[in-house]
Amino acid sequence: MQPEEAAGDVVIVGAGLAGLATALGLHRKGVRSMVLESSPALRVSGFAFTAWKNAFRALDALGVGDKIRKQHLQAQALRIMSSTTGKMAEEVDLTVQGKGRDSLLQALVEELPRGTIRYSSKIVSIEEDGQATILQLADGSILRAKVLIGCDGINSVVARWLGLAKPSDSGRVAARGLAHFPDGHGFEPKFMQFIGRGFRSGMRPCNETDIYWFFTWTPFENEALSVIERSEMNDDILAVPLRFRSPFSLLTASICKGNVCVAGDALHPMTPDLAQGGCSALEDAVVLARCLGKAILKESARRGGTKKQRIEAGLSDRDDVANMQPKEHATGAVDIVIVGAGLAGLATALGLHRKGVRSLVLESSLALRASGFAFTTWKNAFRALDALGVGDKIRKQHLQIQALRVFSSSTGETVKEMDLTVTVQGRREPHEIRCVRRDLLLQTLAEELPAGTIRYSSKIVSIEEDGSSVKVLQLADGSVLRAKVLIGCDGINSVVAKWLGLAKPSYSGRTAARGLAHYPDGHGFEPKFLQFIGHGFRSGMLPCNETDIYWFFTWTPSENDKGVDESAAKMKQFVLSKLRGSRVPEEASAVIERSEMTDVLAAPLRFRSPFSLMTASISKGNVCVAGDALHPMTPDLGQGGCSALEDGVTLARCLGEAILAAGGGGAEKERIEAGLREYASIRRWRSVELVATAYVVGFVQQSHNAIVSFLRDRFLSGALARRLLKMADYDCGTLLC
């Protein structure tokens, strides 16, 4: 017998809709789980299912509703036909989508941390030892679980252990199938049903190419049900007997017992006549994740006792899905207002949303702004993105950089090259660097937020107090908002930072131009980060994906440079002339030449003095700042966007825990202020170090001074490159305390 494994707090049996949705709901709450799946891969029996409004409410609560909507057609009508007369019995306008089960399962899996699902793991027995539930698996291994959730379908091992009644045979059989039309099916987006003559049938489009159909009937005595039961699913048709658990048995059934419960078909197998099997499984998951998550995280003031007692109380809760969304207070004041829908603002809002705390993001522009085109996303940023639940989604859209190569612009020689794929001594994992398109990242963060979180065309012109802790915000359109918490993520010219009294950002004496070169047929460049330093400028280029190359160029302007920033065309030619006047490889000039004139941006580089940040009021009462509103810096470390993501996770954790700690003592106002002070203490010295290091690195790398150039090319380049990587080797933590 193999030794026992400690599986962690929560083990979920079954990687179907209920199991994966429960795991995702817990993940959104910051609770980790392990999903055991008996098959070697995801199973998609049933081909598709009808997703009604209740299912989409659950999917929206899990943060994947819009992703699923984009993949499937919305049915416009339900048409019921008599199979006996051929006449239409009823037609109803409706809002419903036929959903491919495989695409939904995959969407749920993509949102989960890697390693959550353990395949080929079939449970054969369940035992108890007084403290944990012991699971014996078919491969001989043993797991110990503090919480066991059975989402293992109609033949659930967990339901049997709980003593639930065996599902009954309805006397009917269903066949289901999927018809594929590669060139498009041409059917209207309507749900067609045919009733009568001893059967019930229907068909509905999933998308432009797939039609799902079903057929249910009561077999005659000479039809062998055993033959159907032994039928296996092929690529197109599945036939199964229809079973259900008696509703009378569920009235008194042990849905949960101690630290064990069931959900989905393990709880309520039903006939498909309402098309609610998959929908109700999603409902179960949201309710279960909320109740169990609250218990584990101590979010309920009425729950004292040990963790075991809280978990058992959480599993016995009854609630409805609508309560998953936080409620607004009756006072009319918005609890949390975040100013600015940039990286810091959206990351903070998403972190709070993952904690179950609602916020409002005010953005002065008409839509999301993606100035800067792209940014270098280091390991510390991906740790933050993973904490927010979007890391893998961003990874799939961008290439991983394999090496960092630093050239001298004066000599043309390679002064330093580092392999970024190997694990360096003292590190547990290799570096991870990708050049992420800013528009894609902002869009990804925005898609994960509840609808209505971002309010565009909302520019703050003044901040006042009403004598209490509430901040009164006057907007440019004349409207007024009252906020219990105000977070400034409004960039380098932050109104909130000014209100806090932070020092005005200083001009570094340098300017930066940035651009994006697009190659529709592929650029063919290796996934390497190329940097060119010295000769009075600092430049670099790296691929975002197979078609886009991001580049930057920083320099110290002189009297001879006047007028270059008057247009993108002049700026582009200025950069090309600088590069061609040095020993930078021609391939770098070719990338900039390729950039459209509209794809060039130039701006002076400013930073907030690190000395001023040592004593600055990063937070004051219920107001704080994050991102460029806190620590504008020169781009020489490539850490501006990365540190904004760090801020977002840290702030969401500190503030979220303060708001949710209703049983932790003290008034809400005091807890909020303490949470913001904790955030400020964590981010202050990290910000000081980043701003100061970026300034020094830029000065040394760009310098045209003969002595500095000699020292840099001969001795300092390696040290600077290592420092760059060291600053990226930072972990802001998760959304949990």
XYZ file of C-alpha atoms in Angstrom:
737
model
C 0.000 0.000 0.000
C 1.243 3.442 -0.880
C 1.748 6.064 1.866
C -0.984 8.564 2.641
C -0.952 11.960 0.937
C -2.256 15.144 2.541
C -4.499 16.459 -0.236
C -5.169 19.800 1.394
C -8.319 21.412 2.747
C -10.780 20.591 -0.038
C -11.031 17.536 -2.315
C -13.656 17.574 -5.080
C -14.570 14.274 -6.736
C -15.435 14.666 -10.423
C -14.275 17.150 -13.076
C -17.709 17.773 -14.569
C -19.691 21.015 -14.516
C -20.379 20.961 -10.780
C -16.854 19.914 -9.818
C -14.984 22.395 -11.990
C -17.368 25.249 -11.217
C -17.035 24.601 -7.458
C -13.244 24.531 -7.767
C -13.309 27.798 -9.711
C -15.668 29.441 -7.219
C -13.357 28.473 -4.368
C -10.353 29.682 -6.380
C -12.050 33.061 -6.848
C -12.458 33.195 -3.060
C -8.771 32.373 -2.620
C -9.338 28.780 -1.438
C -7.365 26.014 -3.102
C -8.865 22.627 -3.922
C -7.916 19.371 -5.625
C -10.255 17.856 -8.220
C -10.088 14.080 -8.673
C -11.234 12.804 -12.087
C -11.457 9.063 -12.727
C -10.915 9.346 -16.494
C -7.556 10.219 -18.095
C -8.979 13.474 -19.534
C -12.052 15.719 -19.398
C -15.251 13.907 -20.347
C -17.880 15.683 -22.419
C -20.768 13.196 -22.451
C -23.989 14.793 -23.637
C -22.322 16.982 -26.291
C -24.132 20.191 -25.268
C -26.761 21.583 -22.928
C -29.217 24.457 -22.841
C -27.900 27.320 -20.725
C -30.768 29.391 -19.389
C -30.629 32.695 -17.530
C -29.961 31.035 -14.176
C -26.883 29.316 -15.625
C -25.512 32.596 -16.950
C -26.024 34.246 -13.575
C -23.864 31.516 -12.111
C -21.287 31.767 -14.896
C -21.123 35.545 -14.441
C -20.560 35.038 -10.716
C -17.662 32.713 -11.627
C -16.235 35.272 -14.056
C -16.628 33.267 -17.303
C -20.083 34.281 -18.539
C -18.945 36.652 -21.276
C -16.326 34.198 -22.507
C -19.046 31.562 -23.039
C -21.458 34.024 -24.638
C -18.885 34.856 -27.307
C -18.618 31.202 -28.358
C -22.305 30.370 -28.745
C -25.390 31.656 -30.499
C -28.228 33.160 -28.526
C -31.519 31.465 -29.346
C -34.227 33.951 -30.227
C -37.332 31.787 -29.876
C -38.732 28.507 -28.555
C -40.989 26.777 -31.092
C -43.010 23.721 -30.018
C -44.415 21.502 -32.783
C -46.938 18.663 -32.478
C -45.405 15.422 -33.750
C -48.930 14.125 -34.332
C -50.411 16.966 -36.422
C -47.241 18.681 -37.613
C -48.697 22.002 -36.514
C -46.984 24.558 -34.309
C -48.424 24.376 -30.791
C -46.553 27.346 -29.284
C -43.803 29.861 -30.049
C -42.198 32.020 -27.379
C -39.532 34.743 -27.584
C -36.687 33.927 -25.244
C -33.052 34.397 -24.318
C -31.188 31.062 -24.142
C -27.972 29.646 -25.543
C -27.107 26.131 -26.634
C -23.716 25.480 -25.192
C -21.072 22.969 -26.197
C -20.216 21.046 -23.030
C -16.596 20.629 -24.102
C -16.041 24.373 -24.591
C -17.593 25.172 -21.200
C -15.528 22.568 -19.354
C -12.409 23.832 -21.091
C -13.254 27.441 -20.197
C -13.577 26.468 -16.534
C -10.310 24.509 -16.607
C -8.432 27.441 -18.166
C -9.346 29.622 -15.180
C -8.042 27.139 -12.609
C -4.435 27.025 -11.369
C -2.295 24.398 -13.019
C -2.298 21.112 -11.131
C -5.809 21.532 -9.710
C -7.157 18.475 -11.581
C -5.695 15.038 -10.916
C -6.748 12.634 -13.670
C -6.993 8.801 -13.576
C -7.935 9.100 -9.893
C -10.941 6.931 -9.095
C -12.204 6.651 -5.505
C -13.076 3.137 -4.369
C -13.784 3.744 -0.670
C -14.282 6.510 1.901
C -13.386 6.222 5.594
C -13.016 8.533 8.595
C -10.394 8.867 11.307
C -12.106 11.528 13.432
C -10.190 14.456 11.980
C -10.198 13.938 8.209
C -11.857 11.876 5.519
C -9.613 9.118 4.119
C -9.993 8.323 0.418
C -8.768 5.034 -1.033
C -8.044 5.350 -4.775
C -8.082 2.604 -7.389
C -4.335 2.945 -7.985
C -3.674 2.095 -4.330
C -2.894 5.630 -3.174
C -4.576 7.190 -0.146
C -5.637 10.817 0.326
C -6.680 12.666 3.471
C -9.199 15.477 2.990
C -10.500 18.031 5.469
C -13.509 18.640 3.178
C -14.908 16.162 0.638
C -17.303 17.308 -2.086
C -18.935 14.705 -4.301
C -19.544 15.949 -7.837
C -19.149 12.458 -9.261
C -22.407 12.148 -11.126
C -25.435 9.900 -10.973
C -23.463 6.881 -9.711
C -21.740 8.973 -7.041
C -19.551 7.122 -4.551
C -19.868 10.087 -2.191
C -23.689 10.147 -2.407
C -23.756 6.432 -1.617
C -21.507 7.037 1.419
C -23.906 9.777 2.591
C -26.782 7.318 2.300
C -28.738 9.109 -0.446
C -31.422 7.049 -2.156
C -30.387 5.233 -5.305
C -31.614 7.022 -8.466
C -34.792 5.561 -9.955
C -35.370 4.521 -13.560
C -37.887 6.862 -15.229
C -38.815 4.212 -17.799
C -37.621 6.474 -20.593
C -34.504 6.630 -22.753
C -32.728 9.556 -24.401
C -30.527 9.719 -27.462
C -28.414 12.798 -28.105
C -26.185 13.855 -30.930
C -24.284 16.642 -32.592
C -24.480 17.422 -36.300
C -21.546 19.336 -37.730
C -21.820 21.582 -40.807
C -18.279 22.815 -41.674
C -19.623 25.421 -44.111
C -22.390 26.612 -41.786
C -25.808 25.090 -41.094
C -28.008 28.064 -42.062
C -30.617 27.358 -39.365
C -32.273 30.200 -37.502
C -31.228 30.618 -33.856
C -34.394 28.936 -32.558
C -34.993 26.101 -30.099
C -37.275 23.622 -31.903
C -39.217 21.013 -29.916
C -41.447 18.198 -31.247
C -43.863 16.582 -28.795
C -46.380 13.755 -28.974
C -46.615 10.342 -30.704
C -44.782 8.716 -27.820
C -41.604 10.770 -27.962
C -40.147 14.179 -27.280
C -37.465 15.578 -29.551
C -35.712 18.825 -30.228
C -32.830 20.609 -31.912
C -31.013 23.903 -31.450
C -27.858 25.499 -32.859
C -24.804 25.836 -30.625
C -22.947 28.107 -33.041
C -22.743 28.666 -36.786
C -21.542 25.108 -37.531
C -22.998 22.764 -34.876
C -26.563 21.607 -34.235
C -27.381 19.721 -31.038
C -30.352 17.348 -31.079
C -32.090 15.047 -28.594
C -34.773 12.360 -28.708
C -36.511 10.803 -25.667
C -38.988 7.935 -25.705
C -40.499 5.142 -23.626
C -39.178 1.788 -24.903
C -41.527 -1.078 -25.661
C -41.114 -4.280 -23.708
C -39.252 -5.911 -26.589
C -36.654 -3.147 -26.634
C -33.718 -4.277 -24.515
C -32.675 -1.491 -22.172
C -29.560 -3.460 -21.314
C -28.350 -3.031 -24.887
C -28.700 0.734 -24.645
C -27.060 0.824 -21.235
C -24.013 -0.927 -22.664
C -23.768 1.442 -25.630
C -20.675 3.616 -25.670
C -20.468 7.166 -26.922
C -19.011 7.612 -30.373
C -18.305 10.853 -32.139
C -21.925 11.623 -32.956
C -24.530 9.772 -30.854
C -25.062 8.892 -27.218
C -27.984 6.880 -25.806
C -28.735 6.421 -22.095
C -31.670 5.476 -19.855
C -33.093 8.460 -17.972
C -32.883 8.257 -14.176
C -33.721 10.659 -11.353
C -33.526 10.829 -7.577
C -36.944 10.886 -5.972
C -37.785 14.451 -4.868
C -39.463 13.012 -1.762
C -36.222 11.332 -0.704
C -34.381 14.646 -1.095
C -36.678 16.322 1.439
C -34.999 14.450 4.290
C -31.777 13.275 2.639
C -28.330 13.929 4.140
C -27.057 16.285 1.438
C -24.174 17.001 3.783
C -22.803 15.154 6.771
C -20.001 16.726 8.775
C -17.327 17.743 6.271
C -18.822 15.855 3.307
C -21.439 17.024 0.803
C -22.624 16.474 -2.782
C -23.533 18.697 -5.729
C -24.684 18.398 -9.341
C -25.955 15.030 -10.556
C -24.546 13.431 -7.416
C -27.221 15.411 -5.551
C -30.163 15.841 -7.905
C -30.089 13.693 -11.073
C -33.179 14.587 -13.088
C -34.843 13.938 -16.406
C -33.859 16.480 -19.094
C -37.348 17.828 -19.727
C -36.607 21.225 -18.132
C -33.041 21.278 -19.503
C -31.866 22.270 -16.006
C -29.361 19.542 -15.170
C -26.260 21.496 -16.163
C -27.760 24.830 -15.088
C -28.544 23.616 -11.579
C -25.058 22.101 -11.297
C -23.628 25.586 -11.880
C -26.033 27.015 -9.290
C -24.832 24.410 -6.781
C -21.218 25.330 -7.406
C -21.645 29.061 -6.812
C -23.658 28.566 -3.625
C -21.268 25.894 -2.325
C -18.143 27.957 -3.080
C -19.651 30.961 -1.334
C -20.779 29.109 1.799
C -17.645 26.985 2.140
C -15.311 29.832 1.209
C -16.833 32.082 3.862
C -16.434 29.366 6.459
C -12.802 28.673 5.640
C -11.882 32.358 5.419
C -13.829 33.326 8.568
C -15.875 35.871 6.614
C -19.058 35.383 8.606
C -19.380 37.246 11.892
C -21.942 34.802 13.203
C -19.594 31.862 12.915
C -17.235 31.289 15.772
C -15.774 27.997 16.887
C -13.085 25.885 15.313
C -12.383 25.692 11.603
C -14.015 22.247 11.525
C -17.184 23.620 13.090
C -17.272 26.564 10.681
C -16.868 24.243 7.693
C -19.692 21.989 8.836
C -21.914 25.034 9.387
C -20.995 26.366 5.935
C -21.896 23.093 4.227
C -25.299 23.088 5.917
C -26.158 26.626 4.745
C -29.016 27.266 2.344
C -28.904 30.304 0.044
C -29.677 31.421 -3.493
C -27.351 32.338 -6.345
C -28.335 35.997 -6.451
C -26.602 36.553 -3.129
C -23.205 35.800 -4.726
C -22.989 39.409 -5.834
C -22.242 41.917 -3.051
C -25.102 44.244 -2.206
C -24.866 48.011 -2.256
C -25.533 49.754 1.041
C -28.807 51.511 1.482
C -27.073 54.812 2.230
C -26.483 55.434 -1.482
C -22.739 55.836 -0.956
C -20.448 53.631 -3.039
C -18.227 51.561 -0.756
C -15.051 51.644 -2.865
C -14.244 54.040 -5.702
C -11.128 53.397 -7.779
C -9.994 56.275 -9.971
C -8.412 55.103 -13.218
C -8.981 51.988 -15.344
C -5.308 51.302 -15.991
C -3.317 48.281 -14.838
C -3.333 49.227 -11.143
C -7.006 50.211 -11.109
C -8.329 47.135 -12.902
C -6.032 44.781 -10.976
C -7.239 46.230 -7.669
C -10.884 45.979 -8.749
C -10.419 42.384 -9.893
C -8.585 41.439 -6.702
C -11.424 42.866 -4.629
C -13.966 41.098 -6.837
C -12.161 37.794 -6.266
C -12.485 38.493 -2.530
C -16.212 39.146 -2.944
C -15.934 42.924 -2.484
C -17.568 45.218 -4.999
C -15.985 48.426 -6.318
C -16.632 51.143 -8.902
C -13.862 52.152 -11.313
C -14.009 55.678 -12.738
C -12.224 56.195 -16.081
C -11.969 59.683 -17.569
C -11.686 58.481 -21.190
C -14.415 57.034 -23.393
C -12.872 53.542 -23.414
C -9.895 51.602 -22.094
C -6.619 53.329 -22.930
C -3.592 51.299 -23.981
C -0.913 53.993 -24.210
C 2.586 52.558 -24.366
C 1.554 49.686 -26.664
C 3.160 46.933 -24.562
C 5.297 46.349 -21.503
C 7.858 43.829 -20.351
C 6.120 41.443 -17.990
C 8.548 39.786 -15.595
C 8.098 36.925 -13.141
C 6.816 39.224 -10.393
C 4.016 40.425 -12.677
C 2.981 36.866 -13.545
C 2.860 35.990 -9.871
C 0.407 38.869 -9.474
C -1.589 37.835 -12.556
C -1.756 34.258 -11.267
C -3.069 35.568 -7.949
C -5.773 37.407 -9.912
C -6.619 34.269 -11.897
C -5.628 35.511 -15.376
C -1.964 34.495 -15.654
C -2.424 31.502 -17.951
C -4.786 33.435 -20.206
C -2.084 36.070 -20.792
C 0.633 33.450 -21.247
C -1.295 31.861 -24.117
C -1.357 35.157 -26.026
C 2.335 36.032 -25.754
C 5.709 34.452 -26.414
C 8.047 33.595 -23.562
C 11.399 35.347 -23.963
C 14.264 32.837 -23.910
C 17.295 35.111 -23.496
C 18.429 38.641 -22.648
C 21.185 39.989 -24.906
C 22.829 43.361 -24.196
C 24.833 45.124 -26.949
C 27.102 48.149 -26.747
C 25.810 50.799 -29.144
C 29.331 52.241 -29.261
C 31.257 49.069 -30.196
C 28.520 46.812 -31.574
C 29.740 43.999 -29.319
C 27.633 41.773 -27.102
C 28.505 42.799 -23.548
C 26.154 40.384 -21.769
C 23.892 37.459 -22.663
C 21.752 35.551 -20.180
C 19.716 32.371 -20.717
C 16.356 33.021 -19.058
C 15.101 29.441 -19.278
C 17.526 27.876 -16.791
C 17.096 27.786 -13.039
C 19.758 29.896 -11.355
C 21.339 28.698 -8.124
C 19.264 29.817 -5.183
C 16.059 30.032 -7.251
C 13.297 27.463 -7.319
C 12.216 28.241 -10.861
C 13.565 29.958 -13.993
C 12.788 33.541 -14.931
C 9.638 34.231 -16.922
C 9.565 37.223 -19.254
C 6.986 38.054 -21.909
C 6.249 41.248 -23.759
C 2.541 41.746 -23.121
C 0.341 43.935 -25.265
C -1.218 46.466 -22.940
C -4.577 46.459 -24.735
C -4.927 42.680 -24.419
C -4.079 42.721 -20.722
C -6.468 45.565 -19.928
C -9.218 43.837 -21.887
C -8.579 40.560 -20.054
C -8.810 42.244 -16.663
C -11.953 44.148 -17.687
C -13.652 40.953 -18.950
C -13.236 39.323 -15.543
C -15.057 42.149 -13.762
C -18.839 42.231 -13.246
C -20.755 44.265 -15.798
C -21.029 47.910 -14.784
C -17.849 47.965 -12.690
C -16.170 50.511 -14.993
C -17.806 53.896 -15.510
C -16.292 55.710 -18.499
C -16.217 59.453 -19.235
C -15.983 60.051 -15.484
C -13.257 62.546 -14.643
C -12.764 63.695 -11.050
C -12.206 67.437 -10.638
C -12.228 67.743 -6.847
C -12.226 65.728 -3.624
C -13.950 66.986 -0.493
C -15.021 65.657 2.899
C -18.456 65.896 4.466
C -17.365 65.893 8.106
C -17.422 62.117 8.323
C -15.034 59.664 6.699
C -16.959 59.725 3.402
C -15.191 61.430 0.483
C -17.339 63.581 -1.811
C -16.161 63.376 -5.421
C -17.118 66.107 -7.876
C -17.017 64.879 -11.483
C -16.520 66.940 -14.618
C -20.040 66.148 -15.837
C -21.503 67.762 -12.709
C -22.373 64.528 -10.926
C -21.333 63.840 -7.347
C -20.269 60.531 -5.783
C -19.797 59.665 -2.120
C -17.119 57.056 -1.387
C -16.292 55.208 1.822
C -12.917 54.255 0.335
C -11.069 56.197 -2.376
C -8.187 54.613 -4.303
C -6.184 56.715 -6.738
C -4.879 54.741 -9.706
C -5.055 57.785 -11.947
C -1.513 57.882 -13.244
C 1.387 60.277 -13.034
C -0.865 63.373 -12.884
C -3.031 61.836 -10.171
C -5.701 64.028 -8.597
C -5.782 61.684 -5.599
C -1.996 61.833 -5.108
C -2.202 65.622 -5.194
C -4.954 65.555 -2.536
C -2.732 63.315 -0.370
C 0.093 65.825 -0.711
C 2.579 63.610 -2.543
C 5.504 65.408 -4.161
C 5.047 66.389 -7.786
C 6.899 64.013 -10.165
C 10.276 65.303 -11.362
C 11.527 65.427 -14.937
C 14.427 62.987 -15.397
C 15.926 64.997 -18.251
C 15.256 62.113 -20.622
C 12.601 61.275 -23.204
C 11.278 57.944 -24.492
C 9.815 56.892 -27.815
C 7.919 53.599 -28.109
C 6.389 51.751 -31.005
C 4.916 48.528 -32.323
C 5.885 46.883 -35.600
C 3.323 44.516 -37.094
C 4.202 41.621 -39.424
C 0.953 39.993 -40.649
C 2.828 36.984 -42.047
C 5.104 36.587 -39.026
C 8.272 38.471 -38.048
C 10.631 35.479 -37.788
C 12.602 36.951 -34.870
C 13.832 34.703 -32.077
C 12.116 35.153 -28.696
C 14.950 37.237 -27.265
C 15.067 40.578 -25.463
C 17.672 42.715 -27.266
C 19.021 45.826 -25.528
C 21.393 48.457 -26.973
C 23.113 50.706 -24.425
C 25.515 53.622 -24.579
C 26.238 56.209 -27.287
C 23.839 58.597 -25.526
C 20.750 56.416 -25.721
C 19.183 53.203 -24.494
C 17.076 51.118 -26.850
C 15.567 47.659 -27.079
C 13.160 45.356 -28.883
C 11.351 42.125 -28.074
C 8.509 40.148 -29.663
C 5.031 40.101 -28.139
C 3.782 37.233 -30.257
C 4.389 35.824 -33.731
C 3.334 39.026 -35.501
C 4.164 42.001 -33.234
C 7.514 43.465 -32.164
C 7.618 46.094 -29.418
C 10.508 48.569 -29.355
C 11.630 51.507 -27.202
C 14.230 54.256 -27.403
C 15.252 56.652 -24.593
C 17.660 59.588 -24.859
C 18.590 62.930 -23.326
C 17.281 65.703 -25.602
C 19.550 68.517 -26.691
C 19.095 71.841 -28.491
C 19.570 70.005 -31.779
C 16.532 67.787 -31.118
C 13.923 70.528 -31.136
C 10.847 69.703 -33.172
C 11.301 65.924 -33.268
C 8.258 65.438 -31.049
C 5.969 67.518 -33.271
C 4.750 64.432 -35.137
C 5.106 60.656 -35.089
C 6.804 60.810 -38.505
C 9.547 63.159 -37.259
C 10.038 61.094 -34.109
C 10.391 57.915 -36.144
C 13.007 59.458 -38.425
C 14.887 60.892 -35.433
C 15.122 57.457 -33.796
C 16.252 55.853 -37.060
C 18.960 58.457 -37.520
C 20.264 57.853 -33.987
C 20.386 54.090 -34.456
C 22.025 54.268 -37.883
C 24.619 56.647 -36.487
C 25.724 53.980 -34.011
C 26.741 50.331 -34.208
C 23.283 48.946 -33.570
C 22.451 45.981 -35.894
C 20.402 46.843 -38.964
C 17.620 44.489 -37.853
C 16.754 46.941 -35.053
C 16.386 49.815 -37.519
C 14.294 47.578 -39.786
C 11.787 46.981 -36.987
C 11.342 50.702 -36.381
C 11.129 51.345 -40.118
C 8.305 48.821 -40.216
C 6.250 50.681 -37.594
C 3.342 52.731 -38.846
C 3.626 56.437 -38.072
C 0.513 56.147 -35.903
C 2.281 53.429 -33.917
C 4.928 55.736 -32.448
C 4.559 57.447 -29.083
C 6.974 59.849 -27.355
C 6.865 61.280 -23.844
C 9.231 62.883 -21.312
C 10.292 60.497 -18.549
C 9.286 61.563 -15.064
C 9.636 59.959 -11.654
C 8.702 60.631 -8.050
C 11.763 61.208 -5.912
C 12.519 58.079 -3.877
C 13.501 60.327 -0.959
C 10.042 61.912 -0.911
C 8.430 58.442 -0.912
C 10.226 57.537 2.306
C 7.975 59.837 4.304
C 5.082 60.408 1.893
C 1.434 59.861 2.854
C 0.721 56.859 0.638
C -2.507 56.478 2.587
C -4.449 58.916 4.725
C -7.567 57.684 6.475
C -9.666 55.946 3.861
C -7.690 57.228 0.824
C -4.615 55.710 -0.849
C -2.805 55.536 -4.206
C -1.342 52.775 -6.369
C 0.480 52.331 -9.671
C 1.909 55.435 -11.356
C -0.098 57.592 -8.966
C 2.205 56.232 -6.252
C 5.565 55.448 -7.860
C 6.075 56.861 -11.370
C 9.518 55.713 -12.491
C 11.775 55.675 -15.521
C 11.324 52.532 -17.655
C 14.887 51.247 -17.301
C 13.891 48.217 -15.199
C 10.724 47.511 -17.154
C 8.888 47.428 -13.816
C 6.274 50.187 -14.112
C 3.411 47.936 -15.170
C 4.694 44.978 -13.146
C 4.764 46.953 -9.893
C 1.271 48.310 -10.628
C 0.023 44.701 -10.694
C 1.859 44.015 -7.437
C 0.106 47.050 -5.921
C -3.279 45.776 -7.084
C -2.923 42.347 -5.465
C -1.464 43.709 -2.225
C -4.101 46.425 -1.908
C -6.984 44.048 -2.675
C -5.704 41.612 -0.062
C -5.212 44.194 2.697
C -8.410 46.124 2.014
C -10.510 43.054 1.271
C -9.545 41.338 4.504
C -10.266 44.531 6.460
C -13.756 44.841 4.992
C -14.588 41.142 5.354
C -13.292 40.842 8.923
C -16.684 41.678 10.401
C -15.970 39.502 13.433
C -12.435 40.786 13.931
C -13.318 43.627 16.268
C -13.365 47.384 15.766
C -15.561 49.528 13.575
C -15.457 49.140 9.789
C -13.882 52.606 9.426
C -11.023 51.658 11.749
C -10.454 48.320 10.006
C -10.352 49.975 6.578
C -7.833 52.582 7.688
C -5.677 49.881 9.282
C -5.849 47.826 6.076
C -4.725 50.761 3.940
C -1.881 51.503 6.349
C -0.754 47.881 6.070
C -0.769 48.189 2.277
C 1.243 51.417 2.460
C 3.852 49.882 4.744
C 4.314 46.925 2.375
C 4.592 49.006 -0.791
C 6.580 51.988 0.463
C 10.079 50.450 0.483
C 9.450 48.334 -2.580
C 8.496 51.558 -4.413
C 11.559 53.437 -3.126
C 13.886 50.661 -4.277
C 12.286 50.368 -7.725
C 12.287 54.098 -8.474
C 15.876 54.617 -7.301
C 17.258 51.534 -9.067
C 15.506 52.375 -12.336
C 16.973 55.890 -12.317
C 20.547 54.697 -11.664
C 20.364 51.861 -14.218
C 19.076 54.264 -16.890
C 21.774 56.817 -16.157
C 24.585 54.238 -16.448
C 23.203 52.397 -19.486
C 22.441 55.529 -21.514
C 25.532 57.559 -20.626
C 27.850 58.746 -23.424
C 30.548 59.737 -20.924
C 33.846 58.025 -21.812
C 34.651 56.839 -18.295
C 31.121 55.597 -17.551
C 30.996 53.893 -20.966
C 34.301 52.100 -20.338
C 33.246 50.887 -16.886
C 29.811 49.883 -18.140
C 31.028 47.891 -21.160
C 33.870 46.193 -19.283
C 32.551 45.653 -15.781
C 29.055 46.932 -15.049
C 26.847 45.422 -17.771
C 26.687 42.026 -16.105
C 25.942 43.583 -12.723
C 23.202 45.768 -14.214
C 21.600 42.789 -15.979
C 21.670 40.749 -12.787
C 20.147 43.655 -10.879
C 17.367 43.870 -13.450
C 16.547 40.191 -12.904
C 16.836 40.481 -9.138
C 14.254 43.262 -9.014
C 11.878 40.995 -10.961
C 12.364 38.138 -8.482
C 9.708 39.422 -6.094
C 6.509 37.809 -4.844
C 3.629 40.071 -3.845
C 1.740 37.067 -2.445
C -1.793 35.865 -3.086
C -5.159 37.387 -2.237
C -5.154 35.435 1.017
C -3.639 36.743 4.237
